[in-house]
JSON list of C-alpha atoms in Angstrom, two decimals:
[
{"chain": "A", "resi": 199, "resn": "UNK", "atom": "CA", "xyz": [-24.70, 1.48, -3.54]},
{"chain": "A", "resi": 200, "resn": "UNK", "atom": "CA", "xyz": [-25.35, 4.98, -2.00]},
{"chain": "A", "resi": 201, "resn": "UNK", "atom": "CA", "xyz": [-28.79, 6.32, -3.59]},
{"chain": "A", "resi": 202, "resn": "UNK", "atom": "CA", "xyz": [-29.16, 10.49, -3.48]},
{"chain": "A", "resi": 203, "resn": "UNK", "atom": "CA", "xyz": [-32.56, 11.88, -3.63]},
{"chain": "A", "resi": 204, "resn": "UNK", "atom": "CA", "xyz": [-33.56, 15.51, -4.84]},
{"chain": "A", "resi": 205, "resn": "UNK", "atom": "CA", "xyz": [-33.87, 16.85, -1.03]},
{"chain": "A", "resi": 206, "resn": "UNK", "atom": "CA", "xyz": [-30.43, 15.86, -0.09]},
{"chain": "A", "resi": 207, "resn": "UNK", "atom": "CA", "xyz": [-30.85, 12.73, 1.46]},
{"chain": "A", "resi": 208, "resn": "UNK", "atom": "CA", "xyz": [-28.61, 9.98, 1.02]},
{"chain": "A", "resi": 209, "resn": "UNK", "atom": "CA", "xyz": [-29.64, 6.08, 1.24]},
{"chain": "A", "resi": 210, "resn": "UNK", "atom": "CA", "xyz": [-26.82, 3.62, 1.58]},
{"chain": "A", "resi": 211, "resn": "UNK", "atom": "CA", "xyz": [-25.91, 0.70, 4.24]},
{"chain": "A", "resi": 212, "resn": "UNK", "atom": "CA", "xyz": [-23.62, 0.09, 6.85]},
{"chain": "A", "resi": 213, "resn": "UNK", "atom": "CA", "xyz": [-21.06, -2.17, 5.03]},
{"chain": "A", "resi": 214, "resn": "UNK", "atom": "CA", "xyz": [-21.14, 0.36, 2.30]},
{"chain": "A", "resi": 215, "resn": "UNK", "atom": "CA", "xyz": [-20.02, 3.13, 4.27]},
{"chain": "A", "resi": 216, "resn": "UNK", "atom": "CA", "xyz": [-17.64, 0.90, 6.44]},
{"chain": "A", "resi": 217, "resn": "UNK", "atom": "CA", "xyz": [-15.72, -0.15, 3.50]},
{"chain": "A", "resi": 218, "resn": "UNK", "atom": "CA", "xyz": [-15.71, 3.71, 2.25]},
{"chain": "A", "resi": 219, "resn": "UNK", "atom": "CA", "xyz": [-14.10, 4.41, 5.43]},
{"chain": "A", "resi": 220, "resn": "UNK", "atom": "CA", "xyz": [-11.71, 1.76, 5.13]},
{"chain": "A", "resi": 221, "resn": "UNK", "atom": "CA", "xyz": [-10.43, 2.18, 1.86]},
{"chain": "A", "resi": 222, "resn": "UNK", "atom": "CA", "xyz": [-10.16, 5.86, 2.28]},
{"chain": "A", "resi": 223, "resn": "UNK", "atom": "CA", "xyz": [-7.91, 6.24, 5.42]},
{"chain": "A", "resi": 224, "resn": "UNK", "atom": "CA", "xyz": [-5.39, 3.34, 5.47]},
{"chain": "A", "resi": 225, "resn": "UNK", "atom": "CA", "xyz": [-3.12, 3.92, 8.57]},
{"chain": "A", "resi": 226, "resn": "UNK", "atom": "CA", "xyz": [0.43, 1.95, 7.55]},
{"chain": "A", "resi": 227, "resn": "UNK", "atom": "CA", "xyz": [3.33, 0.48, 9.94]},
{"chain": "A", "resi": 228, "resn": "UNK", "atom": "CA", "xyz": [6.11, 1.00, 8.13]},
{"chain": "A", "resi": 229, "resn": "UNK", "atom": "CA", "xyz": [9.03, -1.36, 8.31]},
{"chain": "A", "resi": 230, "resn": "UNK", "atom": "CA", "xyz": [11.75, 0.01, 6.31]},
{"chain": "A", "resi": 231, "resn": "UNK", "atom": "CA", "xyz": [14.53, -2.55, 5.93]},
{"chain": "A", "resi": 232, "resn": "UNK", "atom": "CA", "xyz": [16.51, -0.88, 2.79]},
{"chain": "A", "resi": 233, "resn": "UNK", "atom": "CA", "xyz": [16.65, 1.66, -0.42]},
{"chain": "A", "resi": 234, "resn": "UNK", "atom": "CA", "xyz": [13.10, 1.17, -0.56]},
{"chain": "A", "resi": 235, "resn": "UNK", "atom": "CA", "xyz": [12.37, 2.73, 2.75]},
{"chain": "A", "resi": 236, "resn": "UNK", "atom": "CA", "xyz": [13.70, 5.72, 1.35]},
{"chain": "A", "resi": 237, "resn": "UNK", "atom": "CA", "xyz": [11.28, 6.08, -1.58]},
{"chain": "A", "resi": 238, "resn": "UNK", "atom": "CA", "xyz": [8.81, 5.10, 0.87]},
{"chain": "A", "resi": 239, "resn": "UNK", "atom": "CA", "xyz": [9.42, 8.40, 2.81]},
{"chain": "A", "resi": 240, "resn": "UNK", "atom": "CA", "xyz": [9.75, 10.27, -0.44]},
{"chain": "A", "resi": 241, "resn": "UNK", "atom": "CA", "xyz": [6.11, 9.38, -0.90]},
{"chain": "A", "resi": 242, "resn": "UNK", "atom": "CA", "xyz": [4.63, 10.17, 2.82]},
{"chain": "A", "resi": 243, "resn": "UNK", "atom": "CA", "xyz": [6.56, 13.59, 2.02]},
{"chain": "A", "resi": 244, "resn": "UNK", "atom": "CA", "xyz": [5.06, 16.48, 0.27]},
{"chain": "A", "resi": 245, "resn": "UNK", "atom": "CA", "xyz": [5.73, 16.05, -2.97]},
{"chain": "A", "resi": 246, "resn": "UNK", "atom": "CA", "xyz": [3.18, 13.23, -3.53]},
{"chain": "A", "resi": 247, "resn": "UNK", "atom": "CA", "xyz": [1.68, 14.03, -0.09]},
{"chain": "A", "resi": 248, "resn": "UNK", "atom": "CA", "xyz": [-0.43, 10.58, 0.60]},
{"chain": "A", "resi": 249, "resn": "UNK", "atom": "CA", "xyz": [-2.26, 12.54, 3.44]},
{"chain": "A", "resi": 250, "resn": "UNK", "atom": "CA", "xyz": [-4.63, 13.85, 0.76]},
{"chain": "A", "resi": 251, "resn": "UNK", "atom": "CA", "xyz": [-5.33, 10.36, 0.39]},
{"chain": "A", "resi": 252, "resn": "UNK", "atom": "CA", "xyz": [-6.27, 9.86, 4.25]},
{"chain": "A", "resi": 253, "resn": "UNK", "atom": "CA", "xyz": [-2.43, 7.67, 4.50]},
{"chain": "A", "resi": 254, "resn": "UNK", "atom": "CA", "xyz": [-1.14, 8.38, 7.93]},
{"chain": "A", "resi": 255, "resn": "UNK", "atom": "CA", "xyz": [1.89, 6.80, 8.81]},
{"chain": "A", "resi": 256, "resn": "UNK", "atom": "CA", "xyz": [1.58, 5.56, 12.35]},
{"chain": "A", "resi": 257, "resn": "UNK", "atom": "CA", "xyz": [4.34, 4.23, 14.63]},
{"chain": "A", "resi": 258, "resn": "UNK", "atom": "CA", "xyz": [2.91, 1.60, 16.55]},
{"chain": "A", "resi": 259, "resn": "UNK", "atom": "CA", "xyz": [1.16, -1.54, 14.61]},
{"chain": "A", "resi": 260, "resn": "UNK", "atom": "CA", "xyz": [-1.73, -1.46, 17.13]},
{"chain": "A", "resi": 261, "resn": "UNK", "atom": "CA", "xyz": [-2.86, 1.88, 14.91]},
{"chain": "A", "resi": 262, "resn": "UNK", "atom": "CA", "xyz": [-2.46, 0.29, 11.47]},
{"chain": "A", "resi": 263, "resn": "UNK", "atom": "CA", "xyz": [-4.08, -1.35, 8.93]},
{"chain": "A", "resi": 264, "resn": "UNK", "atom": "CA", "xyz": [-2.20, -1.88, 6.07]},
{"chain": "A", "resi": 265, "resn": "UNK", "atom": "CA", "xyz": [1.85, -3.19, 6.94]},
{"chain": "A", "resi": 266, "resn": "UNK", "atom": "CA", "xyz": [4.09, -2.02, 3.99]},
{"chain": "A", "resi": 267, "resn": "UNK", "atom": "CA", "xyz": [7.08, -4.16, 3.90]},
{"chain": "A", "resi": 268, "resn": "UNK", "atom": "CA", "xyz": [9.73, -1.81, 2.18]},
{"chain": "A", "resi": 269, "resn": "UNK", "atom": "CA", "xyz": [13.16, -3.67, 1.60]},
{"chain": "A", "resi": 270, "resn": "UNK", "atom": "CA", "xyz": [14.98, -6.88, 2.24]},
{"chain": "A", "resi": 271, "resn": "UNK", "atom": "CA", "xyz": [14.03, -9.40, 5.44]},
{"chain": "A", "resi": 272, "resn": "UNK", "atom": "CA", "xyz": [16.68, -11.49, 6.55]},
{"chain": "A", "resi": 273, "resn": "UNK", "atom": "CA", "xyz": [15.96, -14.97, 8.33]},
{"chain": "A", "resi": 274, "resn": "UNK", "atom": "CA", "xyz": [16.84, -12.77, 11.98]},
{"chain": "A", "resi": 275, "resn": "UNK", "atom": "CA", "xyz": [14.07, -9.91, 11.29]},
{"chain": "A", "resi": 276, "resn": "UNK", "atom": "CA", "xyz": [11.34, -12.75, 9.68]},
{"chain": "A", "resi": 277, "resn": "UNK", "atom": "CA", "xyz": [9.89, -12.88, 13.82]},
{"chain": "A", "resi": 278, "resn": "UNK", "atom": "CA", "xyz": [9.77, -9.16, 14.45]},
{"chain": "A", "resi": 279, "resn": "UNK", "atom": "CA", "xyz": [8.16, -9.00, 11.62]},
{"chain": "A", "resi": 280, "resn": "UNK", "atom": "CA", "xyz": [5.99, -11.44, 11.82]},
{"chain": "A", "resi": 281, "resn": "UNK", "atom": "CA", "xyz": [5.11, -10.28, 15.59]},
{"chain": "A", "resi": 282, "resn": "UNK", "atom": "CA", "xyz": [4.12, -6.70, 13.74]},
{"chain": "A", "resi": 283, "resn": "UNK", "atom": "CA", "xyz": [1.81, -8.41, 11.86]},
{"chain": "A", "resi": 284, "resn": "UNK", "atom": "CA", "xyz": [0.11, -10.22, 14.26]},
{"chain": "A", "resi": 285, "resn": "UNK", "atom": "CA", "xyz": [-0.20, -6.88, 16.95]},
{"chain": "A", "resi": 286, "resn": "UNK", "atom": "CA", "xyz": [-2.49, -5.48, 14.18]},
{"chain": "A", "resi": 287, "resn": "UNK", "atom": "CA", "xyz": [-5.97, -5.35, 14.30]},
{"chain": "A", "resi": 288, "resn": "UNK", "atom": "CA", "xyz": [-8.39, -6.75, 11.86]},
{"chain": "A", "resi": 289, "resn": "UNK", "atom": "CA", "xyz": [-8.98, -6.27, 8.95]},
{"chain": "A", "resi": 290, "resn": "UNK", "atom": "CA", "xyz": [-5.57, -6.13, 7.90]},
{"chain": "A", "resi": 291, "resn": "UNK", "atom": "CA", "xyz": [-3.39, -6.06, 4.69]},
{"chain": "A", "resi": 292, "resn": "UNK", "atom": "CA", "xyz": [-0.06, -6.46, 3.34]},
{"chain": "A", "resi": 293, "resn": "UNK", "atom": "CA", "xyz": [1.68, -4.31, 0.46]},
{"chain": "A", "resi": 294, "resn": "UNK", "atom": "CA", "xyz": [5.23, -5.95, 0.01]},
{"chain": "A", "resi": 295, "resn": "UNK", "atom": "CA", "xyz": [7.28, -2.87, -1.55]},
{"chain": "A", "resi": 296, "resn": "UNK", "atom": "CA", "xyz": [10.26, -3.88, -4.12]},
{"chain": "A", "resi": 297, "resn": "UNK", "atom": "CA", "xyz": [12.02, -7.11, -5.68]},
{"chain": "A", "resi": 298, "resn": "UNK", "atom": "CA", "xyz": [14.12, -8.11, -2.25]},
{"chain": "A", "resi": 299, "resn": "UNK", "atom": "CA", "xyz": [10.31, -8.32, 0.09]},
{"chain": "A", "resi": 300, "resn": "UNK", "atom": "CA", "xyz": [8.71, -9.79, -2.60]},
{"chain": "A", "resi": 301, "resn": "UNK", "atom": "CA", "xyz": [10.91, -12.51, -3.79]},
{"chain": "A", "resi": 302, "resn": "UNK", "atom": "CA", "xyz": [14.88, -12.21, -2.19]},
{"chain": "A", "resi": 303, "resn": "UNK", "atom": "CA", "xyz": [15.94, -9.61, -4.66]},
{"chain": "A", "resi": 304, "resn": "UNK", "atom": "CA", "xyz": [19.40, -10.32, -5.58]},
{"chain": "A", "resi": 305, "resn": "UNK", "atom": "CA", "xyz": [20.31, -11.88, -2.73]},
{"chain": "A", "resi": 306, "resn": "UNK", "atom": "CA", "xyz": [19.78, -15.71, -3.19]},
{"chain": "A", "resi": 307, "resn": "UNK", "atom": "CA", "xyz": [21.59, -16.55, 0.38]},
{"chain": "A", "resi": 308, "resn": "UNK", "atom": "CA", "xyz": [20.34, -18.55, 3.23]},
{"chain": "A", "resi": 309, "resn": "UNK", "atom": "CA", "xyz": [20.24, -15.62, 5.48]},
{"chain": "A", "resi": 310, "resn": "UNK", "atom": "CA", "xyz": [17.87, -13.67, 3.11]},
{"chain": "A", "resi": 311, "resn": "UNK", "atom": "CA", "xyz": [14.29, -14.75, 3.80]},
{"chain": "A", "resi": 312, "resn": "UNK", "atom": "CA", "xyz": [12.63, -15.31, -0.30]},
{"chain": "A", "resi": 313, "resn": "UNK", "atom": "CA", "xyz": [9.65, -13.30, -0.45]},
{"chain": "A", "resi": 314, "resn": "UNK", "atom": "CA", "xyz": [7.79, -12.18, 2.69]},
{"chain": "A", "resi": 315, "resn": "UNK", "atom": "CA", "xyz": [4.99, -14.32, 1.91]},
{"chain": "A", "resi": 316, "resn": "UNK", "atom": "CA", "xyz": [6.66, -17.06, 3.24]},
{"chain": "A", "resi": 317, "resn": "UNK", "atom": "CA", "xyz": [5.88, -15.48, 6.99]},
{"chain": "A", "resi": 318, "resn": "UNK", "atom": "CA", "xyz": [2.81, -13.08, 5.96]},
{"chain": "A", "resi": 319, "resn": "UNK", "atom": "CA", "xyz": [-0.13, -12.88, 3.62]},
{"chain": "A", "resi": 320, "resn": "UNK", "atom": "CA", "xyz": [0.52, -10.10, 1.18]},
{"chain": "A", "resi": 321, "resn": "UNK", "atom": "CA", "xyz": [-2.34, -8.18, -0.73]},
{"chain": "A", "resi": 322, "resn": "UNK", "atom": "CA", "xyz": [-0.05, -6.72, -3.10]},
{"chain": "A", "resi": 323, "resn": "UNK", "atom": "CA", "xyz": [3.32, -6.56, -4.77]},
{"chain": "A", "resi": 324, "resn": "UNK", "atom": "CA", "xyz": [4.63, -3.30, -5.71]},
{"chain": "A", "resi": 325, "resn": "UNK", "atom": "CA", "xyz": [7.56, -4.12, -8.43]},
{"chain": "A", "resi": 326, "resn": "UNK", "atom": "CA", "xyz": [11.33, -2.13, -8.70]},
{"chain": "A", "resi": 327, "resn": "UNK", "atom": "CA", "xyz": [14.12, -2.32, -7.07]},
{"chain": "A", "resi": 328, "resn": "UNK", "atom": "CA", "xyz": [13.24, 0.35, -5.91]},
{"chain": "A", "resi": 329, "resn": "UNK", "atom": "CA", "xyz": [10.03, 0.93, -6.54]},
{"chain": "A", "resi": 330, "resn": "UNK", "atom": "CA", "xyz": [9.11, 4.66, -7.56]},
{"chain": "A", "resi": 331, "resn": "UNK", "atom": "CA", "xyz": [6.96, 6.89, -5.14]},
{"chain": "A", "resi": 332, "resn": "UNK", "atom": "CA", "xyz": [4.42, 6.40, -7.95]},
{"chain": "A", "resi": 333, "resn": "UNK", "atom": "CA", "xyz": [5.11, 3.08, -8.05]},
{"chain": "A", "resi": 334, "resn": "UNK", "atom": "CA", "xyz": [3.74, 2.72, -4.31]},
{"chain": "A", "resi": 335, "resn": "UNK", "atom": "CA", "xyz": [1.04, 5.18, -4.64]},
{"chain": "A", "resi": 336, "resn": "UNK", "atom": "CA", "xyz": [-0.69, 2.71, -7.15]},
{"chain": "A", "resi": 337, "resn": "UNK", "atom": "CA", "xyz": [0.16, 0.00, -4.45]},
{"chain": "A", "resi": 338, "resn": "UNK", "atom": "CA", "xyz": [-1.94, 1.96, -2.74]},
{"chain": "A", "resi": 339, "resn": "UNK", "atom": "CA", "xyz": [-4.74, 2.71, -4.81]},
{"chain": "A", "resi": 340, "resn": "UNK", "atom": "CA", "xyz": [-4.88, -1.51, -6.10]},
{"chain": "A", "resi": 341, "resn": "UNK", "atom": "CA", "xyz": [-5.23, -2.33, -2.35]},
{"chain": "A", "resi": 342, "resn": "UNK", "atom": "CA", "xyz": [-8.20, 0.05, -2.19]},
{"chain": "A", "resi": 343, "resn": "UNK", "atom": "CA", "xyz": [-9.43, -1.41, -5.30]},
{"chain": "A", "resi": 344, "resn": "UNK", "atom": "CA", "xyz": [-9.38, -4.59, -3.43]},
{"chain": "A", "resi": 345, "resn": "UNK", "atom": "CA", "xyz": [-10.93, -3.27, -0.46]},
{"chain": "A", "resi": 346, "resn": "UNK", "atom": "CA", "xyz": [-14.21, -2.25, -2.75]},
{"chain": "A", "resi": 347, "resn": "UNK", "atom": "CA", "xyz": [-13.95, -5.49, -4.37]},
{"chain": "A", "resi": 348, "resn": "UNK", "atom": "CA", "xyz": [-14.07, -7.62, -1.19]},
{"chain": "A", "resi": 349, "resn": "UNK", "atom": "CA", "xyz": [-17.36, -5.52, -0.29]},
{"chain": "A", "resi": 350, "resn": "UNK", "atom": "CA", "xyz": [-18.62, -5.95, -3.34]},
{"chain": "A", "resi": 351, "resn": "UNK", "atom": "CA", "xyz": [-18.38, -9.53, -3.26]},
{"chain": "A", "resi": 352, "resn": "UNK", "atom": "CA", "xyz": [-16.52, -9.89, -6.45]},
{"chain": "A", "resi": 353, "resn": "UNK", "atom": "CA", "xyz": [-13.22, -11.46, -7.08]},
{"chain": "A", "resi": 354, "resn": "UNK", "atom": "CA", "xyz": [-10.11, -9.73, -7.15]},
{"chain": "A", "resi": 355, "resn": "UNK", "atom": "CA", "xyz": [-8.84, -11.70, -10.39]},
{"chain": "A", "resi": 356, "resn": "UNK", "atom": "CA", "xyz": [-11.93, -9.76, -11.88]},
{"chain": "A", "resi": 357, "resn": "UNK", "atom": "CA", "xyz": [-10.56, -5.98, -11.63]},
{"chain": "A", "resi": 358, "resn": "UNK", "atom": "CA", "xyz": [-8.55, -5.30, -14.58]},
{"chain": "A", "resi": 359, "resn": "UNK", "atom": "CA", "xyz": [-4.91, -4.51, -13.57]},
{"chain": "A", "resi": 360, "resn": "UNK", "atom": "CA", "xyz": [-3.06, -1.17, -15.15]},
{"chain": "A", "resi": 361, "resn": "UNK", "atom": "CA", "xyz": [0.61, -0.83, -15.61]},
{"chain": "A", "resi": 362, "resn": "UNK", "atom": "CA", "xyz": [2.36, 0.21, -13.09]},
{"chain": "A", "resi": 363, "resn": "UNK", "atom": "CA", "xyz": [3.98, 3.55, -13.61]},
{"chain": "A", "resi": 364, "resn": "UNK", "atom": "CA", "xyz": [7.95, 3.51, -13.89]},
{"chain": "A", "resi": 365, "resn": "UNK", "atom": "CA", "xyz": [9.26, 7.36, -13.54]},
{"chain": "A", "resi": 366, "resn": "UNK", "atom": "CA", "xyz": [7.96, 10.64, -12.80]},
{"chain": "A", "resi": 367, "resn": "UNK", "atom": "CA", "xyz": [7.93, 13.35, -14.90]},
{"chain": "A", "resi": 368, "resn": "UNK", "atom": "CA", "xyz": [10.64, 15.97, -14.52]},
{"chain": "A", "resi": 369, "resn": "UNK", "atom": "CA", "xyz": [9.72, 19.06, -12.31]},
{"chain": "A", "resi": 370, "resn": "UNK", "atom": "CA", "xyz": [10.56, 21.49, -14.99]},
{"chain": "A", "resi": 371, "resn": "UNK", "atom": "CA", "xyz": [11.99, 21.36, -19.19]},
{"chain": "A", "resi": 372, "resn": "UNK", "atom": "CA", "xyz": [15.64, 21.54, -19.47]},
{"chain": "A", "resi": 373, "resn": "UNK", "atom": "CA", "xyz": [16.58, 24.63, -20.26]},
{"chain": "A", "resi": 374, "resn": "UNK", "atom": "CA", "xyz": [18.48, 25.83, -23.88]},
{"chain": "A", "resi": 375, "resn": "UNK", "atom": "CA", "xyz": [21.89, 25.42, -21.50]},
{"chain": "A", "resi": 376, "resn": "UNK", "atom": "CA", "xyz": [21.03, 21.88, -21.47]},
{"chain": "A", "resi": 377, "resn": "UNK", "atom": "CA", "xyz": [20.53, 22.20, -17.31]}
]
């Protein structure tokens, strides 16, 4: 807990401002397998522009923090991915991104692996197939909820949970030409 006196002073500790830090400028390695690698770029773009939340896509896993797992793994990607996960450093987390990472999607085959979790821990399940830009940006913010929560010492069970959002709004009303 950060404690500001009247001259401008601030008193906090080191794990306070080390968790700040890493909540607040998650690097991801993206591994975009399907459709949900596309909403995944729709979110890094400007639009929703996640580098005004200090997310900075990086290319190599030896950069990253967080892995977001963005479509379906088959049984011959499983040890690629799996060999991402492992080349990052620690700490490290795990957003699986839409119905085929998290659980197979609709592909209940032998060649589909059934939920990444089966290879990898996962922090978080972002829900859709596929998953809204929003969608992910609460991903996102959940995982730093858990971040705080882990330097807090409490539980993660013990944060409530909102809804996750479904659709954006529209850019502009529909004009009287119904267009």
């Amino acid at each position: 807990m950060a404690i500001k006196h009247n001259n401008g002073i601030i008193l906090t500790t080191v794990e306070e401002v080390l968790s700040w830090g890493r909540r607040n400028s998650l690097w991801p390695a993206s591994v975009g397998l399907a459709c949900c690698a596309i909403e995944m770029m729709h979110t890094a773009a400007s639009r929703f522009d996640t580098d005004r939340l200090g997310i900075i896509f990086r290319g190599s896993p030896r950069q990253s923090d967080v892995l977001i797992v963005a479509g379906t793994v088959v049984n011959k990607v499983a040890p690629m991915l799996k060999l991402i996960y492992d080349q990052m450093p620690d700490p490290k987390w795990v957003i699986s991104m839409g119905g085929c990472s998290s659980a197979g999607g609709p592909f209940p085959t032998y060649a589909t692996l059934q939920g990444v979790d089966r290879i990898i821990p996962v922090d978080v399940y972002v829900p859709g197939c596929p998953p809204t830009p929003q969608a992910l940006l609460w991903g996102i913010m959940e995982l730093q909820k858990k971040i705080k929560a882990k330097k807090e010492g409490k539980l993660w069970e013990e944060i409530p949970v909102k809804e996750v959002p479904t659709a954006s709004k529209p850019l502009r009303e529909k004009s009287p030409l119904g267009f």
